[in-house]
Amino acid sequence: MAKKAINRLKVVLAEQGRTNKWLAEKLDKNTATISRWCTNEMQPSLESLVEIAETLNVDVRQLLLPTASRT
């Protein structure tokens, strides 16, 4: 079964010109963990998502793919 993309972390980092290593240092996390989040192999906890959003100065909703079409 193919893994389903849930977060947009990789996209948001690229938009800001930031790297996985930079985020790992800011959050005091292992770079492998950040990489797994960016590839959607694993998902960050809600607490981590909030911390990521604060670090990147974005709304937490920008880190997630929408689940329903907006009309």
PDB file of N, CA, C and O in Angstrom:
ATOM      1  N   MET A   1       0.838  -1.178   0.000  1.00  0.00           N
ATOM      2  CA  MET A   1       0.000   0.000   0.000  1.00  0.00           C
ATOM      3  C   MET A   1       0.888   1.248   0.000  1.00  0.00           C
ATOM      4  O   MET A   1       1.818   1.360   0.786  1.00  0.00           O
ATOM      5  N   ALA A   2       0.597   2.173  -0.881  1.00  0.00           N
ATOM      6  CA  ALA A   2       1.375   3.409  -0.980  1.00  0.00           C
ATOM      7  C   ALA A   2       1.080   4.310   0.209  1.00  0.00           C
ATOM      8  O   ALA A   2      -0.052   4.372   0.679  1.00  0.00           O
ATOM      9  N   LYS A   3       2.129   4.992   0.657  1.00  0.00           N
ATOM     10  CA  LYS A   3       1.902   5.910   1.775  1.00  0.00           C
ATOM     11  C   LYS A   3       1.164   7.141   1.285  1.00  0.00           C
ATOM     12  O   LYS A   3       1.353   7.610   0.170  1.00  0.00           O
ATOM     13  N   LYS A   4       0.295   7.641   2.113  1.00  0.00           N
ATOM     14  CA  LYS A   4      -0.538   8.785   1.758  1.00  0.00           C
ATOM     15  C   LYS A   4       0.116  10.067   2.276  1.00  0.00           C
ATOM     16  O   LYS A   4       0.502  10.149   3.439  1.00  0.00           O
ATOM     17  N   ALA A   5       0.219  11.041   1.399  1.00  0.00           N
ATOM     18  CA  ALA A   5       0.767  12.332   1.815  1.00  0.00           C
ATOM     19  C   ALA A   5      -0.251  13.026   2.716  1.00  0.00           C
ATOM     20  O   ALA A   5      -1.419  13.152   2.354  1.00  0.00           O
ATOM     21  N   ILE A   6       0.192  13.433   3.880  1.00  0.00           N
ATOM     22  CA  ILE A   6      -0.679  14.094   4.843  1.00  0.00           C
ATOM     23  C   ILE A   6      -0.186  15.511   5.138  1.00  0.00           C
ATOM     24  O   ILE A   6      -0.975  16.432   5.250  1.00  0.00           O
ATOM     25  N   ASN A   7       1.134  15.660   5.225  1.00  0.00           N
ATOM     26  CA  ASN A   7       1.659  16.979   5.555  1.00  0.00           C
ATOM     27  C   ASN A   7       2.386  17.614   4.372  1.00  0.00           C
ATOM     28  O   ASN A   7       2.756  16.943   3.420  1.00  0.00           O
ATOM     29  N   ARG A   8       2.569  18.920   4.463  1.00  0.00           N
ATOM     30  CA  ARG A   8       3.240  19.712   3.428  1.00  0.00           C
ATOM     31  C   ARG A   8       4.562  20.269   3.934  1.00  0.00           C
ATOM     32  O   ARG A   8       5.060  21.276   3.440  1.00  0.00           O
ATOM     33  N   LEU A   9       5.134  19.618   4.912  1.00  0.00           N
ATOM     34  CA  LEU A   9       6.334  20.145   5.554  1.00  0.00           C
ATOM     35  C   LEU A   9       7.466  20.385   4.552  1.00  0.00           C
ATOM     36  O   LEU A   9       8.112  21.438   4.559  1.00  0.00           O
ATOM     37  N   LYS A  10       7.701  19.443   3.674  1.00  0.00           N
ATOM     38  CA  LYS A  10       8.771  19.577   2.685  1.00  0.00           C
ATOM     39  C   LYS A  10       8.543  20.803   1.794  1.00  0.00           C
ATOM     40  O   LYS A  10       9.468  21.563   1.508  1.00  0.00           O
ATOM     41  N   VAL A  11       7.297  21.013   1.383  1.00  0.00           N
ATOM     42  CA  VAL A  11       6.946  22.146   0.526  1.00  0.00           C
ATOM     43  C   VAL A  11       7.160  23.467   1.260  1.00  0.00           C
ATOM     44  O   VAL A  11       7.744  24.412   0.712  1.00  0.00           O
ATOM     45  N   VAL A  12       6.697  23.545   2.491  1.00  0.00           N
ATOM     46  CA  VAL A  12       6.822  24.779   3.269  1.00  0.00           C
ATOM     47  C   VAL A  12       8.297  25.103   3.527  1.00  0.00           C
ATOM     48  O   VAL A  12       8.718  26.255   3.408  1.00  0.00           O
ATOM     49  N   LEU A  13       9.083  24.098   3.845  1.00  0.00           N
ATOM     50  CA  LEU A  13      10.519  24.328   4.034  1.00  0.00           C
ATOM     51  C   LEU A  13      11.145  24.871   2.755  1.00  0.00           C
ATOM     52  O   LEU A  13      11.925  25.821   2.785  1.00  0.00           O
ATOM     53  N   ALA A  14      10.804  24.269   1.612  1.00  0.00           N
ATOM     54  CA  ALA A  14      11.346  24.717   0.327  1.00  0.00           C
ATOM     55  C   ALA A  14      10.916  26.150   0.017  1.00  0.00           C
ATOM     56  O   ALA A  14      11.727  26.961  -0.458  1.00  0.00           O
ATOM     57  N   GLU A  15       9.665  26.474   0.281  1.00  0.00           N
ATOM     58  CA  GLU A  15       9.156  27.832   0.044  1.00  0.00           C
ATOM     59  C   GLU A  15       9.939  28.872   0.852  1.00  0.00           C
ATOM     60  O   GLU A  15      10.120  29.997   0.398  1.00  0.00           O
ATOM     61  N   GLN A  16      10.397  28.468   2.028  1.00  0.00           N
ATOM     62  CA  GLN A  16      11.127  29.389   2.902  1.00  0.00           C
ATOM     63  C   GLN A  16      12.639  29.293   2.730  1.00  0.00           C
ATOM     64  O   GLN A  16      13.395  29.998   3.398  1.00  0.00           O
ATOM     65  N   GLY A  17      13.083  28.385   1.855  1.00  0.00           N
ATOM     66  CA  GLY A  17      14.514  28.219   1.643  1.00  0.00           C
ATOM     67  C   GLY A  17      15.221  27.604   2.838  1.00  0.00           C
ATOM     68  O   GLY A  17      16.399  27.851   3.083  1.00  0.00           O
ATOM     69  N   ARG A  18      14.492  26.813   3.598  1.00  0.00           N
ATOM     70  CA  ARG A  18      15.034  26.156   4.793  1.00  0.00           C
ATOM     71  C   ARG A  18      15.331  24.682   4.494  1.00  0.00           C
ATOM     72  O   ARG A  18      14.778  24.101   3.569  1.00  0.00           O
ATOM     73  N   THR A  19      16.154  24.088   5.314  1.00  0.00           N
ATOM     74  CA  THR A  19      16.521  22.685   5.132  1.00  0.00           C
ATOM     75  C   THR A  19      16.020  21.835   6.289  1.00  0.00           C
ATOM     76  O   THR A  19      15.680  22.352   7.359  1.00  0.00           O
ATOM     77  N   ASN A  20      16.019  20.524   6.059  1.00  0.00           N
ATOM     78  CA  ASN A  20      15.669  19.585   7.128  1.00  0.00           C
ATOM     79  C   ASN A  20      16.620  19.763   8.307  1.00  0.00           C
ATOM     80  O   ASN A  20      16.201  19.723   9.464  1.00  0.00           O
ATOM     81  N   LYS A  21      17.905  19.943   7.989  1.00  0.00           N
ATOM     82  CA  LYS A  21      18.912  20.091   9.039  1.00  0.00           C
ATOM     83  C   LYS A  21      18.629  21.330   9.888  1.00  0.00           C
ATOM     84  O   LYS A  21      18.725  21.287  11.116  1.00  0.00           O
ATOM     85  N   TRP A  22      18.257  22.436   9.248  1.00  0.00           N
ATOM     86  CA  TRP A  22      17.942  23.664   9.976  1.00  0.00           C
ATOM     87  C   TRP A  22      16.788  23.416  10.944  1.00  0.00           C
ATOM     88  O   TRP A  22      16.850  23.802  12.119  1.00  0.00           O
ATOM     89  N   LEU A  23      15.712  22.765  10.441  1.00  0.00           N
ATOM     90  CA  LEU A  23      14.550  22.509  11.288  1.00  0.00           C
ATOM     91  C   LEU A  23      14.906  21.557  12.430  1.00  0.00           C
ATOM     92  O   LEU A  23      14.482  21.758  13.567  1.00  0.00           O
ATOM     93  N   ALA A  24      15.700  20.548  12.138  1.00  0.00           N
ATOM     94  CA  ALA A  24      16.122  19.601  13.175  1.00  0.00           C
ATOM     95  C   ALA A  24      16.866  20.322  14.296  1.00  0.00           C
ATOM     96  O   ALA A  24      16.628  20.051  15.481  1.00  0.00           O
ATOM     97  N   GLU A  25      17.727  21.250  13.932  1.00  0.00           N
ATOM     98  CA  GLU A  25      18.476  22.003  14.941  1.00  0.00           C
ATOM     99  C   GLU A  25      17.541  22.901  15.763  1.00  0.00           C
ATOM    100  O   GLU A  25      17.671  22.983  16.980  1.00  0.00           O
ATOM    101  N   LYS A  26      16.591  23.552  15.091  1.00  0.00           N
ATOM    102  CA  LYS A  26      15.659  24.444  15.793  1.00  0.00           C
ATOM    103  C   LYS A  26      14.762  23.680  16.765  1.00  0.00           C
ATOM    104  O   LYS A  26      14.419  24.186  17.822  1.00  0.00           O
ATOM    105  N   LEU A  27      14.359  22.450  16.372  1.00  0.00           N
ATOM    106  CA  LEU A  27      13.435  21.667  17.201  1.00  0.00           C
ATOM    107  C   LEU A  27      14.156  20.692  18.128  1.00  0.00           C
ATOM    108  O   LEU A  27      13.515  19.984  18.900  1.00  0.00           O
ATOM    109  N   ASP A  28      15.488  20.635  18.015  1.00  0.00           N
ATOM    110  CA  ASP A  28      16.298  19.679  18.778  1.00  0.00           C
ATOM    111  C   ASP A  28      15.827  18.245  18.512  1.00  0.00           C
ATOM    112  O   ASP A  28      15.581  17.472  19.434  1.00  0.00           O
ATOM    113  N   LYS A  29      15.676  17.941  17.211  1.00  0.00           N
ATOM    114  CA  LYS A  29      15.261  16.602  16.764  1.00  0.00           C
ATOM    115  C   LYS A  29      16.349  16.024  15.874  1.00  0.00           C
ATOM    116  O   LYS A  29      17.166  16.749  15.300  1.00  0.00           O
ATOM    117  N   ASN A  30      16.319  14.726  15.706  1.00  0.00           N
ATOM    118  CA  ASN A  30      17.242  14.039  14.811  1.00  0.00           C
ATOM    119  C   ASN A  30      16.887  14.380  13.369  1.00  0.00           C
ATOM    120  O   ASN A  30      15.706  14.445  13.020  1.00  0.00           O
ATOM    121  N   THR A  31      17.884  14.573  12.515  1.00  0.00           N
ATOM    122  CA  THR A  31      17.612  14.896  11.112  1.00  0.00           C
ATOM    123  C   THR A  31      16.855  13.773  10.411  1.00  0.00           C
ATOM    124  O   THR A  31      16.065  14.034   9.503  1.00  0.00           O
ATOM    125  N   ALA A  32      17.067  12.539  10.839  1.00  0.00           N
ATOM    126  CA  ALA A  32      16.338  11.412  10.243  1.00  0.00           C
ATOM    127  C   ALA A  32      14.840  11.516  10.541  1.00  0.00           C
ATOM    128  O   ALA A  32      14.011  11.189   9.693  1.00  0.00           O
ATOM    129  N   THR A  33      14.495  11.987  11.719  1.00  0.00           N
ATOM    130  CA  THR A  33      13.086  12.177  12.081  1.00  0.00           C
ATOM    131  C   THR A  33      12.448  13.220  11.172  1.00  0.00           C
ATOM    132  O   THR A  33      11.362  13.004  10.631  1.00  0.00           O
ATOM    133  N   ILE A  34      13.129  14.346  10.991  1.00  0.00           N
ATOM    134  CA  ILE A  34      12.612  15.407  10.123  1.00  0.00           C
ATOM    135  C   ILE A  34      12.457  14.886   8.699  1.00  0.00           C
ATOM    136  O   ILE A  34      11.448  15.147   8.036  1.00  0.00           O
ATOM    137  N   SER A  35      13.421  14.130   8.235  1.00  0.00           N
ATOM    138  CA  SER A  35      13.361  13.558   6.892  1.00  0.00           C
ATOM    139  C   SER A  35      12.146  12.644   6.736  1.00  0.00           C
ATOM    140  O   SER A  35      11.443  12.701   5.719  1.00  0.00           O
ATOM    141  N   ARG A  36      11.875  11.834   7.734  1.00  0.00           N
ATOM    142  CA  ARG A  36      10.723  10.925   7.679  1.00  0.00           C
ATOM    143  C   ARG A  36       9.413  11.703   7.685  1.00  0.00           C
ATOM    144  O   ARG A  36       8.444  11.313   7.051  1.00  0.00           O
ATOM    145  N   TRP A  37       9.376  12.831   8.397  1.00  0.00           N
ATOM    146  CA  TRP A  37       8.190  13.690   8.370  1.00  0.00           C
ATOM    147  C   TRP A  37       8.021  14.303   6.985  1.00  0.00           C
ATOM    148  O   TRP A  37       6.917  14.356   6.452  1.00  0.00           O
ATOM    149  N   CYS A  38       9.127  14.773   6.400  1.00  0.00           N
ATOM    150  CA  CYS A  38       9.072  15.445   5.096  1.00  0.00           C
ATOM    151  C   CYS A  38       8.662  14.507   3.965  1.00  0.00           C
ATOM    152  O   CYS A  38       8.062  14.941   2.982  1.00  0.00           O
ATOM    153  N   THR A  39       8.984  13.239   4.088  1.00  0.00           N
ATOM    154  CA  THR A  39       8.611  12.269   3.059  1.00  0.00           C
ATOM    155  C   THR A  39       7.280  11.591   3.365  1.00  0.00           C
ATOM    156  O   THR A  39       6.857  10.695   2.640  1.00  0.00           O
ATOM    157  N   ASN A  40       6.639  12.002   4.435  1.00  0.00           N
ATOM    158  CA  ASN A  40       5.363  11.432   4.876  1.00  0.00           C
ATOM    159  C   ASN A  40       5.468   9.950   5.230  1.00  0.00           C
ATOM    160  O   ASN A  40       4.479   9.243   5.267  1.00  0.00           O
ATOM    161  N   GLU A  41       6.678   9.505   5.518  1.00  0.00           N
ATOM    162  CA  GLU A  41       6.874   8.131   5.989  1.00  0.00           C
ATOM    163  C   GLU A  41       6.344   8.005   7.417  1.00  0.00           C
ATOM    164  O   GLU A  41       5.895   6.947   7.841  1.00  0.00           O
ATOM    165  N   MET A  42       6.403   9.112   8.130  1.00  0.00           N
ATOM    166  CA  MET A  42       5.961   9.189   9.518  1.00  0.00           C
ATOM    167  C   MET A  42       5.350  10.582   9.698  1.00  0.00           C
ATOM    168  O   MET A  42       5.691  11.508   8.967  1.00  0.00           O
ATOM    169  N   GLN A  43       4.458  10.743  10.664  1.00  0.00           N
ATOM    170  CA  GLN A  43       3.824  12.043  10.894  1.00  0.00           C
ATOM    171  C   GLN A  43       4.213  12.593  12.261  1.00  0.00           C
ATOM    172  O   GLN A  43       4.302  11.843  13.233  1.00  0.00           O
ATOM    173  N   PRO A  44       4.442  13.910  12.326  1.00  0.00           N
ATOM    174  CA  PRO A  44       4.728  14.514  13.633  1.00  0.00           C
ATOM    175  C   PRO A  44       3.472  14.527  14.503  1.00  0.00           C
ATOM    176  O   PRO A  44       2.345  14.519  13.991  1.00  0.00           O
ATOM    177  N   SER A  45       3.677  14.550  15.784  1.00  0.00           N
ATOM    178  CA  SER A  45       2.553  14.670  16.721  1.00  0.00           C
ATOM    179  C   SER A  45       1.924  16.047  16.558  1.00  0.00           C
ATOM    180  O   SER A  45       2.511  16.958  15.968  1.00  0.00           O
ATOM    181  N   LEU A  46       0.731  16.212  17.107  1.00  0.00           N
ATOM    182  CA  LEU A  46       0.078  17.521  17.061  1.00  0.00           C
ATOM    183  C   LEU A  46       0.924  18.584  17.759  1.00  0.00           C
ATOM    184  O   LEU A  46       1.036  19.715  17.285  1.00  0.00           O
ATOM    185  N   GLU A  47       1.514  18.202  18.870  1.00  0.00           N
ATOM    186  CA  GLU A  47       2.371  19.141  19.594  1.00  0.00           C
ATOM    187  C   GLU A  47       3.553  19.555  18.732  1.00  0.00           C
ATOM    188  O   GLU A  47       3.920  20.732  18.685  1.00  0.00           O
ATOM    189  N   SER A  48       4.141  18.595  18.027  1.00  0.00           N
ATOM    190  CA  SER A  48       5.265  18.900  17.145  1.00  0.00           C
ATOM    191  C   SER A  48       4.831  19.771  15.980  1.00  0.00           C
ATOM    192  O   SER A  48       5.559  20.679  15.572  1.00  0.00           O
ATOM    193  N   LEU A  49       3.643  19.519  15.426  1.00  0.00           N
ATOM    194  CA  LEU A  49       3.140  20.348  14.333  1.00  0.00           C
ATOM    195  C   LEU A  49       3.006  21.804  14.768  1.00  0.00           C
ATOM    196  O   LEU A  49       3.360  22.723  14.024  1.00  0.00           O
ATOM    197  N   VAL A  50       2.500  22.023  15.971  1.00  0.00           N
ATOM    198  CA  VAL A  50       2.365  23.383  16.492  1.00  0.00           C
ATOM    199  C   VAL A  50       3.750  24.009  16.654  1.00  0.00           C
ATOM    200  O   VAL A  50       3.968  25.173  16.275  1.00  0.00           O
ATOM    201  N   GLU A  51       4.688  23.263  17.175  1.00  0.00           N
ATOM    202  CA  GLU A  51       6.052  23.763  17.356  1.00  0.00           C
ATOM    203  C   GLU A  51       6.697  24.082  16.001  1.00  0.00           C
ATOM    204  O   GLU A  51       7.370  25.108  15.842  1.00  0.00           O
ATOM    205  N   ILE A  52       6.474  23.231  15.001  1.00  0.00           N
ATOM    206  CA  ILE A  52       6.992  23.468  13.654  1.00  0.00           C
ATOM    207  C   ILE A  52       6.388  24.747  13.080  1.00  0.00           C
ATOM    208  O   ILE A  52       7.096  25.588  12.525  1.00  0.00           O
ATOM    209  N   ALA A  53       5.068  24.888  13.214  1.00  0.00           N
ATOM    210  CA  ALA A  53       4.378  26.074  12.696  1.00  0.00           C
ATOM    211  C   ALA A  53       4.930  27.345  13.340  1.00  0.00           C
ATOM    212  O   ALA A  53       5.169  28.342  12.652  1.00  0.00           O
ATOM    213  N   GLU A  54       5.143  27.312  14.635  1.00  0.00           N
ATOM    214  CA  GLU A  54       5.693  28.475  15.328  1.00  0.00           C
ATOM    215  C   GLU A  54       7.107  28.776  14.857  1.00  0.00           C
ATOM    216  O   GLU A  54       7.469  29.934  14.639  1.00  0.00           O
ATOM    217  N   THR A  55       7.904  27.745  14.671  1.00  0.00           N
ATOM    218  CA  THR A  55       9.286  27.909  14.213  1.00  0.00           C
ATOM    219  C   THR A  55       9.340  28.503  12.811  1.00  0.00           C
ATOM    220  O   THR A  55      10.175  29.358  12.511  1.00  0.00           O
ATOM    221  N   LEU A  56       8.422  28.034  11.943  1.00  0.00           N
ATOM    222  CA  LEU A  56       8.392  28.512  10.555  1.00  0.00           C
ATOM    223  C   LEU A  56       7.533  29.770  10.389  1.00  0.00           C
ATOM    224  O   LEU A  56       7.430  30.307   9.286  1.00  0.00           O
ATOM    225  N   ASN A  57       6.908  30.203  11.473  1.00  0.00           N
ATOM    226  CA  ASN A  57       6.044  31.385  11.456  1.00  0.00           C
ATOM    227  C   ASN A  57       4.914  31.254  10.427  1.00  0.00           C
ATOM    228  O   ASN A  57       4.694  32.148   9.608  1.00  0.00           O
ATOM    229  N   VAL A  58       4.235  30.106  10.471  1.00  0.00           N
ATOM    230  CA  VAL A  58       3.087  29.853   9.599  1.00  0.00           C
ATOM    231  C   VAL A  58       1.929  29.331  10.435  1.00  0.00           C
ATOM    232  O   VAL A  58       2.120  28.881  11.566  1.00  0.00           O
ATOM    233  N   ASP A  59       0.733  29.391   9.874  1.00  0.00           N
ATOM    234  CA  ASP A  59      -0.429  28.782  10.516  1.00  0.00           C
ATOM    235  C   ASP A  59      -0.267  27.270  10.415  1.00  0.00           C
ATOM    236  O   ASP A  59       0.163  26.752   9.374  1.00  0.00           O
ATOM    237  N   VAL A  60      -0.605  26.562  11.448  1.00  0.00           N
ATOM    238  CA  VAL A  60      -0.441  25.109  11.460  1.00  0.00           C
ATOM    239  C   VAL A  60      -1.181  24.448  10.291  1.00  0.00           C
ATOM    240  O   VAL A  60      -0.745  23.430   9.765  1.00  0.00           O
ATOM    241  N   ARG A  61      -2.266  25.070   9.842  1.00  0.00           N
ATOM    242  CA  ARG A  61      -3.035  24.515   8.725  1.00  0.00           C
ATOM    243  C   ARG A  61      -2.242  24.500   7.426  1.00  0.00           C
ATOM    244  O   ARG A  61      -2.512  23.687   6.550  1.00  0.00           O
ATOM    245  N   GLN A  62      -1.254  25.373   7.309  1.00  0.00           N
ATOM    246  CA  GLN A  62      -0.417  25.384   6.118  1.00  0.00           C
ATOM    247  C   GLN A  62       0.485  24.157   6.028  1.00  0.00           C
ATOM    248  O   GLN A  62       1.018  23.864   4.968  1.00  0.00           O
ATOM    249  N   LEU A  63       0.643  23.461   7.137  1.00  0.00           N
ATOM    250  CA  LEU A  63       1.495  22.279   7.163  1.00  0.00           C
ATOM    251  C   LEU A  63       0.757  21.002   6.788  1.00  0.00           C
ATOM    252  O   LEU A  63       1.372  19.952   6.656  1.00  0.00           O
ATOM    253  N   LEU A  64      -0.559  21.105   6.622  1.00  0.00           N
ATOM    254  CA  LEU A  64      -1.377  19.929   6.336  1.00  0.00           C
ATOM    255  C   LEU A  64      -2.064  20.047   4.987  1.00  0.00           C
ATOM    256  O   LEU A  64      -2.460  21.138   4.582  1.00  0.00           O
ATOM    257  N   LEU A  65      -2.242  18.916   4.322  1.00  0.00           N
ATOM    258  CA  LEU A  65      -3.029  18.890   3.094  1.00  0.00           C
ATOM    259  C   LEU A  65      -4.505  18.888   3.471  1.00  0.00           C
ATOM    260  O   LEU A  65      -4.896  18.237   4.446  1.00  0.00           O
ATOM    261  N   PRO A  66      -5.335  19.584   2.720  1.00  0.00           N
ATOM    262  CA  PRO A  66      -6.768  19.589   3.040  1.00  0.00           C
ATOM    263  C   PRO A  66      -7.385  18.207   2.839  1.00  0.00           C
ATOM    264  O   PRO A  66      -6.942  17.448   1.981  1.00  0.00           O
ATOM    265  N   THR A  67      -8.382  17.918   3.629  1.00  0.00           N
ATOM    266  CA  THR A  67      -9.053  16.623   3.523  1.00  0.00           C
ATOM    267  C   THR A  67     -10.324  16.700   2.696  1.00  0.00           C
ATOM    268  O   THR A  67     -10.881  15.684   2.335  1.00  0.00           O
ATOM    269  N   ALA A  68     -10.787  17.899   2.431  1.00  0.00           N
ATOM    270  CA  ALA A  68     -12.006  18.069   1.635  1.00  0.00           C
ATOM    271  C   ALA A  68     -11.796  19.232   0.677  1.00  0.00           C
ATOM    272  O   ALA A  68     -11.078  20.180   0.970  1.00  0.00           O
ATOM    273  N   SER A  69     -12.451  19.153  -0.445  1.00  0.00           N
ATOM    274  CA  SER A  69     -12.376  20.248  -1.417  1.00  0.00           C
ATOM    275  C   SER A  69     -13.113  21.449  -0.856  1.00  0.00           C
ATOM    276  O   SER A  69     -14.182  21.319  -0.263  1.00  0.00           O
ATOM    277  N   ARG A  70     -12.543  22.595  -1.083  1.00  0.00           N
ATOM    278  CA  ARG A  70     -13.216  23.824  -0.648  1.00  0.00           C
ATOM    279  C   ARG A  70     -13.927  24.415  -1.838  1.00  0.00           C
ATOM    280  O   ARG A  70     -13.388  24.501  -2.926  1.00  0.00           O
ATOM    281  N   THR A  71     -15.158  24.809  -1.649  1.00  0.00           N
ATOM    282  CA  THR A  71     -15.924  25.411  -2.733  1.00  0.00           C
ATOM    283  C   THR A  71     -16.211  26.859  -2.470  1.00  0.00           C
ATOM    284  O   THR A  71     -16.103  27.352  -1.408  1.00  0.00           O
TER     285      THR A  71
END
